Structures are given as structure tokens and as C-alpha cells.
PDB file of C-alpha atoms in Angstrom:
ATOM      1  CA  UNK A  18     -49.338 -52.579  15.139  1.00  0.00           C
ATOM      2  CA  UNK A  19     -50.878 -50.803  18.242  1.00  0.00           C
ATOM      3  CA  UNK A  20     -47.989 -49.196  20.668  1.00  0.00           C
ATOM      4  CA  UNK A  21     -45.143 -50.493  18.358  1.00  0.00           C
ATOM      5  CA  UNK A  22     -42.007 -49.111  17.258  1.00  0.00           C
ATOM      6  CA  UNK A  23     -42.669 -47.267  13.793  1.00  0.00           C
ATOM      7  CA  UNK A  24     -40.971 -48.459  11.476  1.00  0.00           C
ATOM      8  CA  UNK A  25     -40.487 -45.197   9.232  1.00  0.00           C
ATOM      9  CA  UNK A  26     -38.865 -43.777  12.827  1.00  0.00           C
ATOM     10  CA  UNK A  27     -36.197 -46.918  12.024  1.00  0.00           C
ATOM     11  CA  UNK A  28     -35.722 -46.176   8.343  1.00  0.00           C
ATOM     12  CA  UNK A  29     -34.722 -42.895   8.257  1.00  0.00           C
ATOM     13  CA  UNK A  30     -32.240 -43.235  11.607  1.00  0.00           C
ATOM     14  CA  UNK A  31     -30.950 -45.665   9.170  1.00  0.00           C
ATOM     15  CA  UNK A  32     -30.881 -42.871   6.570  1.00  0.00           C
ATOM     16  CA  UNK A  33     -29.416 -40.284   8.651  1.00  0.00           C
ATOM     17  CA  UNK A  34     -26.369 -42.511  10.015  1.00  0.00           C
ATOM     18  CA  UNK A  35     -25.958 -43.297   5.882  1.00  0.00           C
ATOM     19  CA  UNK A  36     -25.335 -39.918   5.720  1.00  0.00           C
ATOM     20  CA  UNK A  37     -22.986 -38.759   8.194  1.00  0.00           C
ATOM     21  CA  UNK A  38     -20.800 -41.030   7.604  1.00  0.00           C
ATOM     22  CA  UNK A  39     -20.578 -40.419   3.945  1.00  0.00           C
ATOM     23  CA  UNK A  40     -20.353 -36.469   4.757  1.00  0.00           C
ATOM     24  CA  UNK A  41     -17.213 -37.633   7.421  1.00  0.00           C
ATOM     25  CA  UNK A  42     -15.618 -39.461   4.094  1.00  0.00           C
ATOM     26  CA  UNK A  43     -15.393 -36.846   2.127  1.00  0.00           C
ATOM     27  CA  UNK A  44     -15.036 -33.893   3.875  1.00  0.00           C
ATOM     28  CA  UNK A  45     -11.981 -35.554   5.723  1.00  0.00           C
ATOM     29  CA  UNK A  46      -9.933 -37.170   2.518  1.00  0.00           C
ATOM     30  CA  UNK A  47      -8.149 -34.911   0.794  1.00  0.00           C
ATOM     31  CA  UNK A  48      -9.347 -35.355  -3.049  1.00  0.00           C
ATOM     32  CA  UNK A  49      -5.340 -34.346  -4.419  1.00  0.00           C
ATOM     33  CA  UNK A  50      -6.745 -31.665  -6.404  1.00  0.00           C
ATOM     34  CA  UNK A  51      -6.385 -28.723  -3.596  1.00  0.00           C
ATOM     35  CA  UNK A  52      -4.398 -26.077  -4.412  1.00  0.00           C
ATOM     36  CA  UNK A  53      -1.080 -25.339  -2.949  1.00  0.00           C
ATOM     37  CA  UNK A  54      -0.339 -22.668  -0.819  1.00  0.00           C
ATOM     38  CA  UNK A  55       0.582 -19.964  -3.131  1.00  0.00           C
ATOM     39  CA  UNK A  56       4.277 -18.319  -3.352  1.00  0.00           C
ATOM     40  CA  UNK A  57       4.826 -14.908  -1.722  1.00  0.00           C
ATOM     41  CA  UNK A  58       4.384 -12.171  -4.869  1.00  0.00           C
ATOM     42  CA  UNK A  59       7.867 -10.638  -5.627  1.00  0.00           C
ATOM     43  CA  UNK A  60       8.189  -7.497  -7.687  1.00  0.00           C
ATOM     44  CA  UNK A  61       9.232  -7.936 -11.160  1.00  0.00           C
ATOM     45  CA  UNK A  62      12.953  -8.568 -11.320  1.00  0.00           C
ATOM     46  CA  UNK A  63      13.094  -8.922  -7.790  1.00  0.00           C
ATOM     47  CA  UNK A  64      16.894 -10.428  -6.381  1.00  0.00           C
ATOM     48  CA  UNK A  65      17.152 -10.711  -2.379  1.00  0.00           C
ATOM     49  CA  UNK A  66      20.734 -10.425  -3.190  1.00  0.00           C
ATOM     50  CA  UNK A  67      20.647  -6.958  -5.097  1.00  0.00           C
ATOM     51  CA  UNK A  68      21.942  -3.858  -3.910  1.00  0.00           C
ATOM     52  CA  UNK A  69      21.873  -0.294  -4.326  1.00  0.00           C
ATOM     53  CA  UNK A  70      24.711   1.963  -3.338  1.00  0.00           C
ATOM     54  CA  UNK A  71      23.646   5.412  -1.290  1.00  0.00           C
ATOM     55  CA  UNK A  72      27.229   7.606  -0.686  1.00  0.00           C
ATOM     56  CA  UNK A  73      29.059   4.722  -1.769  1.00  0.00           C
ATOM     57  CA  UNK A  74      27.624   1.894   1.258  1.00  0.00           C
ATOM     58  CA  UNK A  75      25.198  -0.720   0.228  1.00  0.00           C
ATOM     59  CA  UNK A  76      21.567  -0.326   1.383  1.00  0.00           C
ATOM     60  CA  UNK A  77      19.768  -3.144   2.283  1.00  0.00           C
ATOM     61  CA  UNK A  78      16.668  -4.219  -0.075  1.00  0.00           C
ATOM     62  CA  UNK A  79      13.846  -6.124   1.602  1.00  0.00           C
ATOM     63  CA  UNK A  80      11.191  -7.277   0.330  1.00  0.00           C
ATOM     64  CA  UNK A  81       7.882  -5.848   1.740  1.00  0.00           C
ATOM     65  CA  UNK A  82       4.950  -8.274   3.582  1.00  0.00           C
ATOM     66  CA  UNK A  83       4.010 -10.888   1.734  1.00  0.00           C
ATOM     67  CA  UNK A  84       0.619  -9.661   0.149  1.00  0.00           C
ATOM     68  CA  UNK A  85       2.665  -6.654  -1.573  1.00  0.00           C
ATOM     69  CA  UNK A  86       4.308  -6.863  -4.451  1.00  0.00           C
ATOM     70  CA  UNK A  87       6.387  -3.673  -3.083  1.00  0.00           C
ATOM     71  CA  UNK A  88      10.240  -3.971  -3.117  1.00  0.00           C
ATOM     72  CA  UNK A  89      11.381  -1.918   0.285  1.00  0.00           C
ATOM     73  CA  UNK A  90      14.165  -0.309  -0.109  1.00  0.00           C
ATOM     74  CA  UNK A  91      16.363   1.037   3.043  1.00  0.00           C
ATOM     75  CA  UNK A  92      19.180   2.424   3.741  1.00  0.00           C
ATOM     76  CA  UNK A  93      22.356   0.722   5.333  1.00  0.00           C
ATOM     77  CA  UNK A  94      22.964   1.938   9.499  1.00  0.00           C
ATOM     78  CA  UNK A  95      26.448   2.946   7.909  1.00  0.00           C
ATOM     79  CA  UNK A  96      24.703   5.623   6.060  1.00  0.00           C
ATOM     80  CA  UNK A  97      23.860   9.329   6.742  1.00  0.00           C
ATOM     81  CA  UNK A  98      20.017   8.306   6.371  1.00  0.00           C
ATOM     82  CA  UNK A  99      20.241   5.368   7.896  1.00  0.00           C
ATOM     83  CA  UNK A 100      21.941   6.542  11.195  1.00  0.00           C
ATOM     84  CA  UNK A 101      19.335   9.140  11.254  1.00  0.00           C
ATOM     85  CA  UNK A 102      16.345   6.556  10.933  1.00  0.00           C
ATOM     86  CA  UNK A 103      17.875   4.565  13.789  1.00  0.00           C
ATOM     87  CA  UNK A 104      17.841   8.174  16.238  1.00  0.00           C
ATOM     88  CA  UNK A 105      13.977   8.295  14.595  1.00  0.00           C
ATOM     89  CA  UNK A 106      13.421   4.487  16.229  1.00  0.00           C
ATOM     90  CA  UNK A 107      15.457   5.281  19.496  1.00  0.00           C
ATOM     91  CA  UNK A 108      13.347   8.782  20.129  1.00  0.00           C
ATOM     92  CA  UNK A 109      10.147   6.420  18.804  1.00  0.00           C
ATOM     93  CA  UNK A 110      10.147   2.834  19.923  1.00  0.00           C
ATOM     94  CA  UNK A 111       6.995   1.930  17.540  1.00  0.00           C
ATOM     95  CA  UNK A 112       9.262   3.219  14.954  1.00  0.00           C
ATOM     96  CA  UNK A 113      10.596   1.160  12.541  1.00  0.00           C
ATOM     97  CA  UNK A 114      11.590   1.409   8.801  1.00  0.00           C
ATOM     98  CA  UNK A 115       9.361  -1.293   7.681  1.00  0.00           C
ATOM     99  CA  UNK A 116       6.505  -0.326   8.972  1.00  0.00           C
ATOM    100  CA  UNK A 117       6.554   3.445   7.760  1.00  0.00           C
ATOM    101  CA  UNK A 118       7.056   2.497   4.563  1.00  0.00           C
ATOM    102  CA  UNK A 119       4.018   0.368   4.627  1.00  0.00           C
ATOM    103  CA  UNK A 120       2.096   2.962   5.794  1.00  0.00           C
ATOM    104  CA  UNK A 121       3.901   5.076   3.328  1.00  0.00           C
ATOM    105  CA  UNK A 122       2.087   3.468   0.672  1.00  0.00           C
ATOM    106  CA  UNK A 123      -1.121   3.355   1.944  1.00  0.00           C
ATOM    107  CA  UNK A 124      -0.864   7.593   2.693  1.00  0.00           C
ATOM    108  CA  UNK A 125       0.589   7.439  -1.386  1.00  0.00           C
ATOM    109  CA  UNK A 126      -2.454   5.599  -2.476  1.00  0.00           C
ATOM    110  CA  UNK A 127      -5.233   8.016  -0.432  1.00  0.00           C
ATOM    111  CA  UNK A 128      -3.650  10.945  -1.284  1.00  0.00           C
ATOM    112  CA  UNK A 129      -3.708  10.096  -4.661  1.00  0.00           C
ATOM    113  CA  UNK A 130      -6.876   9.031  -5.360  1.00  0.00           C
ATOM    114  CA  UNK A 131      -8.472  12.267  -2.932  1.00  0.00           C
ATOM    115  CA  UNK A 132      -6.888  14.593  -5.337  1.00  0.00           C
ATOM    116  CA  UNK A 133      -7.858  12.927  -8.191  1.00  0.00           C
ATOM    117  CA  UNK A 134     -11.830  12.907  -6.992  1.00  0.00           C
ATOM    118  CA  UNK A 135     -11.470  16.040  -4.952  1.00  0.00           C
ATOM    119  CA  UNK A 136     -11.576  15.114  -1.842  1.00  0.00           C
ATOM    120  CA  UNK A 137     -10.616  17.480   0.135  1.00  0.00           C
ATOM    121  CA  UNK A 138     -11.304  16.307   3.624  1.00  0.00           C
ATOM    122  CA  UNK A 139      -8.902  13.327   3.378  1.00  0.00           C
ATOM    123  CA  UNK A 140      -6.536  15.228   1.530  1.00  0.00           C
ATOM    124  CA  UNK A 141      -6.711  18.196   5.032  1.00  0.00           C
ATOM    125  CA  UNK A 142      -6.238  14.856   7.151  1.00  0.00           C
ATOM    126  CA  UNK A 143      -2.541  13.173   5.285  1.00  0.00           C
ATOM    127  CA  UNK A 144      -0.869  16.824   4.075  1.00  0.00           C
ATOM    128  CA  UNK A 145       0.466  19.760   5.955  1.00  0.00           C
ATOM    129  CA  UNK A 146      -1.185  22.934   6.199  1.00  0.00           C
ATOM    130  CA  UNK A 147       0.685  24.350   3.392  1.00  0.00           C
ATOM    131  CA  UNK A 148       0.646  21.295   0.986  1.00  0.00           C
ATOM    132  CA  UNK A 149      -2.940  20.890   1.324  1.00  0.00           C
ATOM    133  CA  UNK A 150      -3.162  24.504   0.131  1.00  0.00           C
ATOM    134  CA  UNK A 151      -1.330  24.199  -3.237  1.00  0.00           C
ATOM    135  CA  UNK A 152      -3.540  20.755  -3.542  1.00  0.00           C
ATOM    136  CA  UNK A 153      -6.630  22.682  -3.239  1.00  0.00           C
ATOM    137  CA  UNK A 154      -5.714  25.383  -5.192  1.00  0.00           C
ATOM    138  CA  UNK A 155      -5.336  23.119  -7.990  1.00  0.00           C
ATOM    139  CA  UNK A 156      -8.473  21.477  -7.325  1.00  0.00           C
ATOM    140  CA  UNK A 157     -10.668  24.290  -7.528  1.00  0.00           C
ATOM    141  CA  UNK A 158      -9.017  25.455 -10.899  1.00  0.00           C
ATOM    142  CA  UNK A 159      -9.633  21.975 -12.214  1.00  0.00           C
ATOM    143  CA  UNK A 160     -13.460  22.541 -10.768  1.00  0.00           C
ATOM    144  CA  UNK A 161     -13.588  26.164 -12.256  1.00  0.00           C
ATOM    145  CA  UNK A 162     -12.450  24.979 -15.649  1.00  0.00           C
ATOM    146  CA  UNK A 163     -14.702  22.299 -15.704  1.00  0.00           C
ATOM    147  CA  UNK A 164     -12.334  19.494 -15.586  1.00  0.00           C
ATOM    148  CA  UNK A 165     -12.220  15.978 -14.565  1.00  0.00           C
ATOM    149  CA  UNK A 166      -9.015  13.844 -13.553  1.00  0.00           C
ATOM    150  CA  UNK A 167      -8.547  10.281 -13.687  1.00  0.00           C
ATOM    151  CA  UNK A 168      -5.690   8.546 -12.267  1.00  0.00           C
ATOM    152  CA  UNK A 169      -5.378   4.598 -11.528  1.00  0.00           C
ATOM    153  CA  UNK A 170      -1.948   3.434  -9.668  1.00  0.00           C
ATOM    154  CA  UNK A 171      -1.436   0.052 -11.990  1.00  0.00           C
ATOM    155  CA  UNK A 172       1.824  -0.978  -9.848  1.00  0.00           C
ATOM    156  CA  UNK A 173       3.846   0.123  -6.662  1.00  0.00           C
ATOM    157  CA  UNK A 174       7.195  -1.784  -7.885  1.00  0.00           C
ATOM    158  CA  UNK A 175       9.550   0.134  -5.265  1.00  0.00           C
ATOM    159  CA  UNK A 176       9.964   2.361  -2.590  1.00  0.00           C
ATOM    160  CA  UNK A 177      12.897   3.711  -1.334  1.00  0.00           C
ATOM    161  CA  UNK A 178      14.003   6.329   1.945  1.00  0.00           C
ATOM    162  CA  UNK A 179      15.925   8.397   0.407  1.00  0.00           C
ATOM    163  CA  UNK A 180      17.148  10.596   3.054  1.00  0.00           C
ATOM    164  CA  UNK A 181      15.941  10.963   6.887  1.00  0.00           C
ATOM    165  CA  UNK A 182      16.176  13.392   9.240  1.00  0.00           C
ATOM    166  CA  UNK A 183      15.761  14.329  12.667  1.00  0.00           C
ATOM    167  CA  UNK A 184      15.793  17.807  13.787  1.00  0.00           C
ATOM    168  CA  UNK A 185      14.875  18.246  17.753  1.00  0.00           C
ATOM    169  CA  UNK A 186      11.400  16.556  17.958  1.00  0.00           C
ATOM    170  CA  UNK A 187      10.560  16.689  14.244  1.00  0.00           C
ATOM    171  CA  UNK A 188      11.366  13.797  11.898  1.00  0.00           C
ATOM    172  CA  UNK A 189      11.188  14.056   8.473  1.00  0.00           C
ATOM    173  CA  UNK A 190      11.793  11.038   5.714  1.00  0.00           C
ATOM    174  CA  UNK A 191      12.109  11.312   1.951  1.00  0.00           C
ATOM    175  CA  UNK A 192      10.283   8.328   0.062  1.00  0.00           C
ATOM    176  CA  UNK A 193      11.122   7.480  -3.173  1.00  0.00           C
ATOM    177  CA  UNK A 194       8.081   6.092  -5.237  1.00  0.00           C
ATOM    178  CA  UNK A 195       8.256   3.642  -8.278  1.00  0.00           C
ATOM    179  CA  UNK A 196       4.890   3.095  -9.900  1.00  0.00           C
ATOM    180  CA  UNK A 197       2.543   2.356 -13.002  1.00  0.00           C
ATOM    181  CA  UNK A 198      -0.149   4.837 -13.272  1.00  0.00           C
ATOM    182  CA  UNK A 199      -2.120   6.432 -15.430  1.00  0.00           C
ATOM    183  CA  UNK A 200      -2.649  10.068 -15.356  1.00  0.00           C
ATOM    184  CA  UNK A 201      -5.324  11.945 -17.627  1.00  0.00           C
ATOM    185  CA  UNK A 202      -7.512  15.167 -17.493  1.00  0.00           C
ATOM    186  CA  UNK A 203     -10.282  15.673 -19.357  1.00  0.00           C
ATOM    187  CA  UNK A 204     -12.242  18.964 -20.220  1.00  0.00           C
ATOM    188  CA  UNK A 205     -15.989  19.578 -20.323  1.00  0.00           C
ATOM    189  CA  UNK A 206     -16.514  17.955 -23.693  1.00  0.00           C
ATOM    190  CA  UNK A 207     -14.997  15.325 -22.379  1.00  0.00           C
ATOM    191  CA  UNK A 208     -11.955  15.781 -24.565  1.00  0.00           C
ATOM    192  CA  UNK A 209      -8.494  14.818 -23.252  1.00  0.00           C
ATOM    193  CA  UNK A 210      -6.948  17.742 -22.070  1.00  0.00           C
ATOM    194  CA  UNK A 211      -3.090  16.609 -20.269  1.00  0.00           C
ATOM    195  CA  UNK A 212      -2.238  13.125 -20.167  1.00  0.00           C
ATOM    196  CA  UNK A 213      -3.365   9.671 -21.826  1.00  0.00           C
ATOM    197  CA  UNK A 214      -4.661   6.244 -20.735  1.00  0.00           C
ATOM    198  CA  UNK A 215      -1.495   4.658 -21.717  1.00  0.00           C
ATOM    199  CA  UNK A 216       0.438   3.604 -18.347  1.00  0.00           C
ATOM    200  CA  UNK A 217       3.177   5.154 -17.363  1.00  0.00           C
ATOM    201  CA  UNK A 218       6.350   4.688 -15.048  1.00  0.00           C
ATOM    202  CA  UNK A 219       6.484   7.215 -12.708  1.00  0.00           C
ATOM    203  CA  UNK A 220       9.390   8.503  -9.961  1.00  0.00           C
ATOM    204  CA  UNK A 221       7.613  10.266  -7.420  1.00  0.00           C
ATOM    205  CA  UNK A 222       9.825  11.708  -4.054  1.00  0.00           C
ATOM    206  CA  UNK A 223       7.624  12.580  -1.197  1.00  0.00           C
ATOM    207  CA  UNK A 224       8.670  14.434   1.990  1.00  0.00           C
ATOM    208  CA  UNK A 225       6.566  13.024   5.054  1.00  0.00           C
ATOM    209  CA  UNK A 226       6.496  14.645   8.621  1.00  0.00           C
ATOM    210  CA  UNK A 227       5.903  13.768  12.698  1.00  0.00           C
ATOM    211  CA  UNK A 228       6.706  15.242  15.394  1.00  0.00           C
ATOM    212  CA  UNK A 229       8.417  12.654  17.462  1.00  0.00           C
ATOM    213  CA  UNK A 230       6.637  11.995  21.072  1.00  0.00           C
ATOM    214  CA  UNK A 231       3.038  13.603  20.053  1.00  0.00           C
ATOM    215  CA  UNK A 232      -0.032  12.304  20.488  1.00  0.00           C
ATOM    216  CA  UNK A 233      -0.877  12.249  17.257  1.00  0.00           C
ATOM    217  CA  UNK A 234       0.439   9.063  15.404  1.00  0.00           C
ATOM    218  CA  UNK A 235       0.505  10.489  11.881  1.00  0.00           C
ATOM    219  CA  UNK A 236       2.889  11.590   9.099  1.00  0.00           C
ATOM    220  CA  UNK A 237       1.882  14.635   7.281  1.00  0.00           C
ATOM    221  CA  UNK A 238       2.711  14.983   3.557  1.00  0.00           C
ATOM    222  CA  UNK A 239       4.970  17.984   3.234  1.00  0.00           C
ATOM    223  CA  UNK A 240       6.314  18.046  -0.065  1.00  0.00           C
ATOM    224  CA  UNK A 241       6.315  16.801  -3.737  1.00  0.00           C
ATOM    225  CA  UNK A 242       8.595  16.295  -6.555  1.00  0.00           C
ATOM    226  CA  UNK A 243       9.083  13.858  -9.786  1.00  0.00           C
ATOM    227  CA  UNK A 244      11.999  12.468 -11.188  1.00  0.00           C
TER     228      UNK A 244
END
């Protein structure tokens, strides 16, 4: 018809209201199949009521946040290193044990996986002068000899201050690292040289470094030791 309403116009309003209102159905009725929220990860073994003893006082174990699987361990205020961390947090007020230790990790993980590739740059950024020195040292032997290292952190299960100091302006904090790596260097044939792909459990203690009221945010590796 001549100046009337099309009709296909009609039909596919009609269409388009069918539509929406199925989309609005479904999209706002839960179906019973969503997932539930999943449960904070927990190391293995993990007890909120454990403790560890540290010159004969309990230290408190926390768990770390919730997307770790880290178990935090820190000392008790009654102890030597824990009176000492809470001078660190008076002298600092971002300071707090928690949040080192978190950042503790993350410093354990880059400097880890620099040395392993070489990287010397971020290794000069996280370690003292005269850390960084024996690191590259041994990086350019590995280089000279033709060497490759691979290393893979499996598992952070725990880490621990072991002792914590402040001296004047400079505060220094032992961490205690519990992990699964695995650790293996290989030679120019590609034939292993130290080491294995089988994963190991590993005590690491590092000695970390800040001088309290700089500028500069960071902790600077200073030392290195197994257990």
C-alpha cells in the first residue's frame, strides 16, 4: 500500500523485543552450575595454630595474601628480632613485616632467574655493590666456559625473618627461604655439568638491606647462604 506502515518494519521490532527479553532470561538466572568462589591456597601442611619457637618464645605464623601459597613466618615482639623489626616500623611507618616479606619474594624470584639468564642489569638493580660482584664473577666464568644454567623455582612453601637489625639508619633482615627448585648447568655439548632436573628442597638465608629514611624505597641483597 502507498504511504503505509511496512510491514517488515513491524516484524522484525517484533523480532528484536523476542530477543531481548530472552537475552534478559538468561543472562539474569543463575543456571546452578557456576562455580564457587574458590578457597584461599594454603601451603602444604599448613596449621594457623602451629608454632615455631625462636630463643625459646613462640613466633607467630601467618599465612601470606591469599593468591600465595607462601607460609609467613615472623617473629614474636617478645623476641630479639622481633623488637628490632618493630624499631624498623617505628623509624619507617610504611614498614611492616608482611609486606617486606612479600616483596621479599618477589626480589628472591628476580634475582634468581637474572642470574640464571645473566642478567646483569637487574641483578646491579636488587644486590649491593659487593654481592653483585661475586654474582658477576660467576657469570662470566659460566660465559667463558661455555655454560648454560637452568633453574625453575617449583614452590615457595615458607619464609621466615630470621633475625633483624637496626643499626643507626641502616636496617638489615635475614630471610629464611623454603623452596622447590631445580638447579642444573649444562656445558657446551650440552652435557649436564652440576645439578639435575629432579626438584629439590632448598634452605636458602638471604641478608637484605635499606637505609631507613632514604629516598630510595629498596632493599639491596647483601648476602647469601644455604642450609
Amino acid at each position: 500500500m502507498t504511504g503505509g506502515f511496512p510491514l517488515d518494519l513491524i516484524l522484525f521490532a517484533m523480532v528484536a523485543a523476542f530477543l531481548v527479553l530472552r537475552l534478559r532470561s538468561v543472562l539474569g538466572r543463575r543456571t546452578g552450575f557456576e562455580r564457587p568462589p574458590a578457597p584461599e591456597p594454603r601451603a602444604p601442611g599448613y596449621d594457623p595454630r602451629a608454632a615455631r619457637t625462636l630463643d625459646g618464645v613462640a613466633e607467630e605464623v601467618r599465612p601470606a595474601p591469599a593468591k600465595s601459597g607462601t607460609r609467613q613466618v615472623i617473629p614474636d615482639a617478645r623476641t630479639a628480632p622481633g623488637a628490632a623489626l618493630g624499631r624498623i616500623a617505628a623509624a619507617d611507618r610504611s614498614f611492616t613485616p608482611e609486606g617486606f616479606l612479600a616483596g621479599a619474594e618477589g626480589a628472591f624470584r628476580m634475582i634468581v632467574a637474572a642470574f640464571a639468564a645473566g642478567d646483569r642489569q637487574t641483578l646491579q638493580a636488587l644486590l649491593s655493590e659487593q654481592t653483585y660482584a661475586g654474582f658477576e664473577q660467576a657469570i662470566t666464568a659460566r660465559e667463558q666456559a661455555g655454560e648454560q644454567q637452568r633453574t625453575e623455582i617449583r614452590a615457595v612453601h615458607e619464609m621466615g625473618i630470621e633475625t633483624a637489625e637496626l643499626r643507626g639508619n641502616i636496617a638489615e633482615i635475614v630471610v629464611r627461604f623454603v623452596t622447590d627448585q631445580v638447579n642444573m648447568t649444562t656445558g657446551r655439548d650440552g652435557e649436564v655439568v652440576t645439578g639435575s632436573d629432579a626438584i629439590t628442597e632448598l634452605h636458602d638465608f638471604w641478608t637484605f638491606q635499606r637505609e631507613v629514611g632514604s629516598a630510595d624505597p629498596a632493599w639491596k641483597l647483601t648476602a647469601t647462604s644455604h642450609g
